[in-house]
Amino acid sequence: QQQVKQSPQSLIVQKGGISIINCAYENTAFDYFPWYQQFPGKGPALLIAIRPDVSEKKEGRFTISFNKSAKQFSLHIMDSQPGDSATYFCAASYRGYQKVTFGTGTKLQVIP
Amino acid sequence: GAVVSQHPSWVICKSGTSVKIECRSLDFQATTMFWYRQFPKQSLMLMATSNEGSKATYEQGVEKDKFLINHASLTLSTLTVTSAHPEDSSFYICSAAGQGTDTQYFGPGTRLTVL
């Protein structure tokens, strides 16, 4: 119940294209869903986060779509750039409990 | 955004020695800090959670006598790998969260190599 399933494991997108990474969870108590971006040899950096009271959140080229009934959420990267090449982790936690459950990660490669 | 630092960024040590890694929250008070371990091409594995002034809570399978965690202040937590062996070689990452917040902010990580 504590798992967060993430797909795909790896993704290759052409520059200017849309990158889509999907996550699914089981624990309905989860109410905070952050996405982290990690470059090789660096710590993860918070990219964008959403709570289940909204279905979509957009920050620049990054959008989270959230489907509460399906217990799924996804990250869309519009106009993908080579600099977006990194590993992306979805995660989930619940209010008052800061411990986070991470997905397995998606390695994104944006090719020119 | 909130900034978390780690020191050192990389360390090489001989088998049997102890290594201390520091994690600092630079611009906020971190009531809770987390220590993770990450193997190549894998996700983050939570090792322990520490609250300021309290004993750390270790995840199942993590040896608390081997991985000593101290969270003595609201801006500093340390992880000491005692009697390190080659299998302890890994990327260690800390994160910090302020009171009443959900977001964890991560440090840049420490690469430990045990020879």
PDB file of C-alpha atoms in Angstrom:
ATOM      1  CA  GLN A   1       0.000   0.000   0.000  1.00  0.00           C
ATOM      2  CA  GLN A   2       2.968   2.254   0.475  1.00  0.00           C
ATOM      3  CA  GLN A   3       4.259   1.797  -3.068  1.00  0.00           C
ATOM      4  CA  VAL A   4       4.318   4.400  -5.770  1.00  0.00           C
ATOM      5  CA  LYS A   5       4.645   2.843  -9.206  1.00  0.00           C
ATOM      6  CA  GLN A   6       6.361   4.895 -11.875  1.00  0.00           C
ATOM      7  CA  SER A   7       6.654   4.411 -15.622  1.00  0.00           C
ATOM      8  CA  PRO A   8       8.395   4.364 -17.989  1.00  0.00           C
ATOM      9  CA  GLN A   9      11.797   3.441 -16.624  1.00  0.00           C
ATOM     10  CA  SER A  10      13.458   5.384 -19.413  1.00  0.00           C
ATOM     11  CA  LEU A  11      12.279   7.823 -22.029  1.00  0.00           C
ATOM     12  CA  ILE A  12      13.825   9.365 -25.125  1.00  0.00           C
ATOM     13  CA  VAL A  13      12.178  12.487 -26.516  1.00  0.00           C
ATOM     14  CA  GLN A  14      13.157  14.786 -29.333  1.00  0.00           C
ATOM     15  CA  LYS A  15      13.881  18.395 -28.559  1.00  0.00           C
ATOM     16  CA  GLY A  16      10.655  20.371 -28.584  1.00  0.00           C
ATOM     17  CA  GLY A  17       8.524  17.324 -27.860  1.00  0.00           C
ATOM     18  CA  ILE A  18       6.386  16.487 -24.835  1.00  0.00           C
ATOM     19  CA  SER A  19       7.770  14.183 -22.142  1.00  0.00           C
ATOM     20  CA  ILE A  20       5.183  12.309 -20.108  1.00  0.00           C
ATOM     21  CA  ILE A  21       5.934  10.330 -16.955  1.00  0.00           C
ATOM     22  CA  ASN A  22       3.225   8.469 -15.097  1.00  0.00           C
ATOM     23  CA  CYS A  23       2.811   7.409 -11.474  1.00  0.00           C
ATOM     24  CA  ALA A  24       0.177   5.425  -9.611  1.00  0.00           C
ATOM     25  CA  TYR A  25      -0.398   4.913  -5.914  1.00  0.00           C
ATOM     26  CA  GLU A  26      -2.541   2.728  -3.682  1.00  0.00           C
ATOM     27  CA  ASN A  27      -2.645   4.504  -0.345  1.00  0.00           C
ATOM     28  CA  THR A  28      -5.619   6.872  -0.401  1.00  0.00           C
ATOM     29  CA  ALA A  29      -4.225   8.665   2.622  1.00  0.00           C
ATOM     30  CA  PHE A  30      -1.544  10.238   0.442  1.00  0.00           C
ATOM     31  CA  ASP A  31      -2.314  13.911  -0.055  1.00  0.00           C
ATOM     32  CA  TYR A  32       0.917  15.484  -1.238  1.00  0.00           C
ATOM     33  CA  PHE A  33       2.575  14.539  -4.502  1.00  0.00           C
ATOM     34  CA  PRO A  34       5.935  16.147  -5.357  1.00  0.00           C
ATOM     35  CA  TRP A  35       8.121  15.551  -8.363  1.00  0.00           C
ATOM     36  CA  TYR A  36      11.877  15.683  -8.077  1.00  0.00           C
ATOM     37  CA  GLN A  37      14.534  16.147 -10.766  1.00  0.00           C
ATOM     38  CA  GLN A  38      17.965  14.640 -10.262  1.00  0.00           C
ATOM     39  CA  PHE A  39      21.064  15.195 -12.360  1.00  0.00           C
ATOM     40  CA  PRO A  40      23.935  12.662 -12.211  1.00  0.00           C
ATOM     41  CA  GLY A  41      26.002  13.033  -9.061  1.00  0.00           C
ATOM     42  CA  LYS A  42      23.589  15.553  -7.526  1.00  0.00           C
ATOM     43  CA  GLY A  43      20.818  15.444  -4.970  1.00  0.00           C
ATOM     44  CA  PRO A  44      17.174  15.580  -6.083  1.00  0.00           C
ATOM     45  CA  ALA A  45      15.642  19.011  -6.511  1.00  0.00           C
ATOM     46  CA  LEU A  46      11.952  19.749  -6.006  1.00  0.00           C
ATOM     47  CA  LEU A  47      10.389  20.498  -9.375  1.00  0.00           C
ATOM     48  CA  ILE A  48       6.675  20.858  -8.753  1.00  0.00           C
ATOM     49  CA  ALA A  49       4.112  19.451  -6.324  1.00  0.00           C
ATOM     50  CA  ILE A  50       0.349  19.018  -6.170  1.00  0.00           C
ATOM     51  CA  ARG A  51      -2.366  18.233  -3.646  1.00  0.00           C
ATOM     52  CA  PRO A  52      -5.441  16.158  -4.579  1.00  0.00           C
ATOM     53  CA  ASP A  53      -7.844  19.080  -4.319  1.00  0.00           C
ATOM     54  CA  VAL A  54      -6.763  20.241  -7.790  1.00  0.00           C
ATOM     55  CA  SER A  55      -6.596  18.260 -11.018  1.00  0.00           C
ATOM     56  CA  GLU A  56      -3.772  20.151 -12.638  1.00  0.00           C
ATOM     57  CA  LYS A  57      -0.894  22.420 -11.706  1.00  0.00           C
ATOM     58  CA  LYS A  58       1.363  24.193 -14.141  1.00  0.00           C
ATOM     59  CA  GLU A  59       4.699  25.880 -13.567  1.00  0.00           C
ATOM     60  CA  GLY A  60       6.398  27.044 -16.714  1.00  0.00           C
ATOM     61  CA  ARG A  61       6.924  24.074 -19.007  1.00  0.00           C
ATOM     62  CA  PHE A  62       6.105  21.569 -16.252  1.00  0.00           C
ATOM     63  CA  THR A  63       2.542  20.397 -15.569  1.00  0.00           C
ATOM     64  CA  ILE A  64       1.217  17.851 -13.108  1.00  0.00           C
ATOM     65  CA  SER A  65      -2.067  16.178 -13.969  1.00  0.00           C
ATOM     66  CA  PHE A  66      -3.836  14.456 -11.101  1.00  0.00           C
ATOM     67  CA  ASN A  67      -6.634  11.887 -11.279  1.00  0.00           C
ATOM     68  CA  LYS A  68      -7.848  11.196  -7.767  1.00  0.00           C
ATOM     69  CA  SER A  69     -10.386   8.524  -8.687  1.00  0.00           C
ATOM     70  CA  ALA A  70      -7.806   6.565 -10.661  1.00  0.00           C
ATOM     71  CA  LYS A  71      -5.086   7.220  -8.069  1.00  0.00           C
ATOM     72  CA  GLN A  72      -2.758   8.352 -10.796  1.00  0.00           C
ATOM     73  CA  PHE A  73      -0.719  11.440 -11.480  1.00  0.00           C
ATOM     74  CA  SER A  74       1.623  12.415 -14.255  1.00  0.00           C
ATOM     75  CA  LEU A  75       4.300  14.928 -15.143  1.00  0.00           C
ATOM     76  CA  HIS A  76       4.235  16.600 -18.534  1.00  0.00           C
ATOM     77  CA  ILE A  77       7.278  18.491 -19.763  1.00  0.00           C
ATOM     78  CA  MET A  78       6.333  20.699 -22.694  1.00  0.00           C
ATOM     79  CA  ASP A  79       8.868  21.815 -25.282  1.00  0.00           C
ATOM     80  CA  SER A  80      11.433  19.407 -23.857  1.00  0.00           C
ATOM     81  CA  GLN A  81      15.032  20.616 -24.000  1.00  0.00           C
ATOM     82  CA  PRO A  82      18.373  18.772 -23.808  1.00  0.00           C
ATOM     83  CA  GLY A  83      18.911  20.461 -20.435  1.00  0.00           C
ATOM     84  CA  ASP A  84      15.874  18.573 -19.126  1.00  0.00           C
ATOM     85  CA  SER A  85      17.802  15.307 -19.505  1.00  0.00           C
ATOM     86  CA  ALA A  86      17.816  13.918 -15.965  1.00  0.00           C
ATOM     87  CA  THR A  87      16.155  11.332 -13.770  1.00  0.00           C
ATOM     88  CA  TYR A  88      12.702  12.234 -12.506  1.00  0.00           C
ATOM     89  CA  PHE A  89      11.141  10.806  -9.365  1.00  0.00           C
ATOM     90  CA  CYS A  90       7.516  11.064  -8.374  1.00  0.00           C
ATOM     91  CA  ALA A  91       6.744  10.809  -4.690  1.00  0.00           C
ATOM     92  CA  ALA A  92       3.881  10.804  -2.233  1.00  0.00           C
ATOM     93  CA  SER A  93       3.320  11.578   1.413  1.00  0.00           C
ATOM     94  CA  TYR A  94       0.458  12.431   3.705  1.00  0.00           C
ATOM     95  CA  ARG A  95      -0.285  15.424   5.819  1.00  0.00           C
ATOM     96  CA  GLY A  96       1.606  15.659   9.059  1.00  0.00           C
ATOM     97  CA  TYR A  97       3.901  12.814   8.113  1.00  0.00           C
ATOM     98  CA  GLN A  98       6.889  14.152   6.262  1.00  0.00           C
ATOM     99  CA  LYS A  99       8.288  10.761   5.282  1.00  0.00           C
ATOM    100  CA  VAL A 100       8.037  10.402   1.534  1.00  0.00           C
ATOM    101  CA  THR A 101       7.521   7.336  -0.630  1.00  0.00           C
ATOM    102  CA  PHE A 102       9.449   7.583  -3.889  1.00  0.00           C
ATOM    103  CA  GLY A 103       8.743   6.085  -7.254  1.00  0.00           C
ATOM    104  CA  THR A 104      11.421   4.083  -9.011  1.00  0.00           C
ATOM    105  CA  GLY A 105      12.533   6.928 -11.257  1.00  0.00           C
ATOM    106  CA  THR A 106      12.461   7.707 -14.975  1.00  0.00           C
ATOM    107  CA  LYS A 107      15.600   8.533 -16.892  1.00  0.00           C
ATOM    108  CA  LEU A 108      14.734  11.134 -19.496  1.00  0.00           C
ATOM    109  CA  GLN A 109      16.967  11.833 -22.457  1.00  0.00           C
ATOM    110  CA  VAL A 110      16.105  14.720 -24.746  1.00  0.00           C
ATOM    111  CA  ILE A 111      17.899  14.477 -28.050  1.00  0.00           C
ATOM    112  CA  PRO A 112      18.552  17.449 -30.347  1.00  0.00           C
TER     113      PRO A 112
ATOM    114  CA  GLY B   1      13.995  28.035  -2.238  1.00  0.00           C
ATOM    115  CA  ALA B   2      15.331  26.357   0.858  1.00  0.00           C
ATOM    116  CA  VAL B   3      18.980  25.357   0.711  1.00  0.00           C
ATOM    117  CA  VAL B   4      20.530  22.258   2.201  1.00  0.00           C
ATOM    118  CA  SER B   5      24.261  21.648   2.109  1.00  0.00           C
ATOM    119  CA  GLN B   6      26.310  18.518   2.670  1.00  0.00           C
ATOM    120  CA  HIS B   7      29.940  18.107   3.525  1.00  0.00           C
ATOM    121  CA  PRO B   8      32.048  16.557   2.228  1.00  0.00           C
ATOM    122  CA  SER B   9      30.823  16.129  -1.340  1.00  0.00           C
ATOM    123  CA  TRP B  10      33.020  13.100  -1.748  1.00  0.00           C
ATOM    124  CA  VAL B  11      35.248  11.049   0.532  1.00  0.00           C
ATOM    125  CA  ILE B  12      37.555   8.089   0.107  1.00  0.00           C
ATOM    126  CA  CYS B  13      38.527   6.098   3.162  1.00  0.00           C
ATOM    127  CA  LYS B  14      40.195   2.848   4.109  1.00  0.00           C
ATOM    128  CA  SER B  15      38.213  -0.147   5.251  1.00  0.00           C
ATOM    129  CA  GLY B  16      37.684  -0.131   9.014  1.00  0.00           C
ATOM    130  CA  THR B  17      37.731   3.629   9.464  1.00  0.00           C
ATOM    131  CA  SER B  18      34.792   5.868  10.343  1.00  0.00           C
ATOM    132  CA  VAL B  19      33.457   8.683   8.209  1.00  0.00           C
ATOM    133  CA  LYS B  20      31.250  11.584   9.254  1.00  0.00           C
ATOM    134  CA  ILE B  21      28.939  13.387   6.833  1.00  0.00           C
ATOM    135  CA  GLU B  22      27.349  16.698   7.753  1.00  0.00           C
ATOM    136  CA  CYS B  23      23.999  17.990   6.564  1.00  0.00           C
ATOM    137  CA  ARG B  24      23.032  21.614   7.145  1.00  0.00           C
ATOM    138  CA  SER B  25      19.890  23.607   6.425  1.00  0.00           C
ATOM    139  CA  LEU B  26      21.234  27.035   5.511  1.00  0.00           C
ATOM    140  CA  ASP B  27      18.197  29.275   5.513  1.00  0.00           C
ATOM    141  CA  PHE B  28      15.510  27.501   7.508  1.00  0.00           C
ATOM    142  CA  GLN B  29      15.060  25.499  10.665  1.00  0.00           C
ATOM    143  CA  ALA B  30      14.854  21.800   9.935  1.00  0.00           C
ATOM    144  CA  THR B  31      12.832  20.050  12.602  1.00  0.00           C
ATOM    145  CA  THR B  32      13.157  16.816  10.689  1.00  0.00           C
ATOM    146  CA  MET B  33      16.054  15.511   8.626  1.00  0.00           C
ATOM    147  CA  PHE B  34      16.214  12.372   6.556  1.00  0.00           C
ATOM    148  CA  TRP B  35      19.144  10.291   5.394  1.00  0.00           C
ATOM    149  CA  TYR B  36      18.998   8.330   2.166  1.00  0.00           C
ATOM    150  CA  ARG B  37      21.268   5.988   0.344  1.00  0.00           C
ATOM    151  CA  GLN B  38      21.232   5.689  -3.421  1.00  0.00           C
ATOM    152  CA  PHE B  39      22.837   2.995  -5.537  1.00  0.00           C
ATOM    153  CA  PRO B  40      23.602   3.637  -9.211  1.00  0.00           C
ATOM    154  CA  LYS B  41      20.516   3.863 -11.393  1.00  0.00           C
ATOM    155  CA  GLN B  42      18.221   3.226  -8.444  1.00  0.00           C
ATOM    156  CA  SER B  43      15.755   5.198  -6.416  1.00  0.00           C
ATOM    157  CA  LEU B  44      16.452   6.703  -3.027  1.00  0.00           C
ATOM    158  CA  MET B  45      16.379   4.328  -0.086  1.00  0.00           C
ATOM    159  CA  LEU B  46      15.426   5.930   3.209  1.00  0.00           C
ATOM    160  CA  MET B  47      17.827   4.958   5.974  1.00  0.00           C
ATOM    161  CA  ALA B  48      16.562   6.962   8.910  1.00  0.00           C
ATOM    162  CA  THR B  49      14.523   9.916  10.077  1.00  0.00           C
ATOM    163  CA  SER B  50      15.822  12.248  12.732  1.00  0.00           C
ATOM    164  CA  ASN B  51      14.062  14.922  14.713  1.00  0.00           C
ATOM    165  CA  GLU B  52      16.001  17.630  16.469  1.00  0.00           C
ATOM    166  CA  GLY B  53      16.926  16.585  19.970  1.00  0.00           C
ATOM    167  CA  SER B  54      15.555  13.052  19.597  1.00  0.00           C
ATOM    168  CA  LYS B  55      16.973   9.681  18.697  1.00  0.00           C
ATOM    169  CA  ALA B  56      16.787   8.797  15.041  1.00  0.00           C
ATOM    170  CA  THR B  57      14.240   6.305  13.753  1.00  0.00           C
ATOM    171  CA  TYR B  58      15.866   3.746  11.499  1.00  0.00           C
ATOM    172  CA  GLU B  59      14.229   1.897   8.654  1.00  0.00           C
ATOM    173  CA  GLN B  60      14.018  -1.860   8.794  1.00  0.00           C
ATOM    174  CA  GLY B  61      17.300  -3.485   7.850  1.00  0.00           C
ATOM    175  CA  VAL B  62      19.467  -0.445   8.575  1.00  0.00           C
ATOM    176  CA  GLU B  63      22.055  -1.076  11.279  1.00  0.00           C
ATOM    177  CA  LYS B  64      21.781   1.751  13.770  1.00  0.00           C
ATOM    178  CA  ASP B  65      25.116   0.914  15.360  1.00  0.00           C
ATOM    179  CA  LYS B  66      26.814   1.197  12.003  1.00  0.00           C
ATOM    180  CA  PHE B  67      25.077   4.331  10.772  1.00  0.00           C
ATOM    181  CA  LEU B  68      25.084   6.764  13.675  1.00  0.00           C
ATOM    182  CA  ILE B  69      22.836   9.765  13.252  1.00  0.00           C
ATOM    183  CA  ASN B  70      22.888  12.883  15.387  1.00  0.00           C
ATOM    184  CA  HIS B  71      20.502  15.826  15.002  1.00  0.00           C
ATOM    185  CA  ALA B  72      21.823  18.163  17.650  1.00  0.00           C
ATOM    186  CA  SER B  73      20.409  21.422  16.319  1.00  0.00           C
ATOM    187  CA  LEU B  74      17.705  22.730  14.014  1.00  0.00           C
ATOM    188  CA  THR B  75      20.249  23.277  11.268  1.00  0.00           C
ATOM    189  CA  LEU B  76      22.654  20.355  11.557  1.00  0.00           C
ATOM    190  CA  SER B  77      22.456  16.593  11.334  1.00  0.00           C
ATOM    191  CA  THR B  78      25.373  14.212  10.993  1.00  0.00           C
ATOM    192  CA  LEU B  79      25.675  10.665   9.694  1.00  0.00           C
ATOM    193  CA  THR B  80      28.679   8.664  10.850  1.00  0.00           C
ATOM    194  CA  VAL B  81      29.472   5.452   9.020  1.00  0.00           C
ATOM    195  CA  THR B  82      31.410   3.415  11.552  1.00  0.00           C
ATOM    196  CA  SER B  83      33.949   0.751  10.621  1.00  0.00           C
ATOM    197  CA  ALA B  84      33.252   1.312   6.956  1.00  0.00           C
ATOM    198  CA  HIS B  85      33.606  -1.543   4.486  1.00  0.00           C
ATOM    199  CA  PRO B  86      33.611  -1.566   0.679  1.00  0.00           C
ATOM    200  CA  GLU B  87      29.937  -2.536   0.620  1.00  0.00           C
ATOM    201  CA  ASP B  88      29.147   0.772   2.347  1.00  0.00           C
ATOM    202  CA  SER B  89      30.368   2.616  -0.723  1.00  0.00           C
ATOM    203  CA  SER B  90      27.401   4.559  -2.023  1.00  0.00           C
ATOM    204  CA  PHE B  91      25.861   7.979  -2.601  1.00  0.00           C
ATOM    205  CA  TYR B  92      24.455   9.339   0.659  1.00  0.00           C
ATOM    206  CA  ILE B  93      21.889  12.132   0.495  1.00  0.00           C
ATOM    207  CA  CYS B  94      20.239  14.072   3.280  1.00  0.00           C
ATOM    208  CA  SER B  95      17.058  16.079   3.180  1.00  0.00           C
ATOM    209  CA  ALA B  96      15.435  18.507   5.557  1.00  0.00           C
ATOM    210  CA  ALA B  97      11.924  19.662   6.294  1.00  0.00           C
ATOM    211  CA  GLY B  98      10.609  22.473   8.431  1.00  0.00           C
ATOM    212  CA  GLN B  99       7.922  22.080  11.060  1.00  0.00           C
ATOM    213  CA  GLY B 100       4.432  21.733   9.665  1.00  0.00           C
ATOM    214  CA  THR B 101       5.573  21.481   6.055  1.00  0.00           C
ATOM    215  CA  ASP B 102       5.349  18.569   3.657  1.00  0.00           C
ATOM    216  CA  THR B 103       8.264  19.422   1.408  1.00  0.00           C
ATOM    217  CA  GLN B 104      11.681  17.874   1.816  1.00  0.00           C
ATOM    218  CA  TYR B 105      14.655  19.797   0.463  1.00  0.00           C
ATOM    219  CA  PHE B 106      17.615  17.700  -0.511  1.00  0.00           C
ATOM    220  CA  GLY B 107      21.317  18.220  -0.117  1.00  0.00           C
ATOM    221  CA  PRO B 108      23.734  17.694  -3.021  1.00  0.00           C
ATOM    222  CA  GLY B 109      24.829  14.285  -1.766  1.00  0.00           C
ATOM    223  CA  THR B 110      28.081  12.730  -0.583  1.00  0.00           C
ATOM    224  CA  ARG B 111      29.892  10.078  -2.580  1.00  0.00           C
ATOM    225  CA  LEU B 112      31.559   7.610  -0.210  1.00  0.00           C
ATOM    226  CA  THR B 113      34.154   5.185  -1.524  1.00  0.00           C
ATOM    227  CA  VAL B 114      35.621   2.646   0.887  1.00  0.00           C
ATOM    228  CA  LEU B 115      38.807   0.983  -0.276  1.00  0.00           C
TER     229      LEU B 115
END
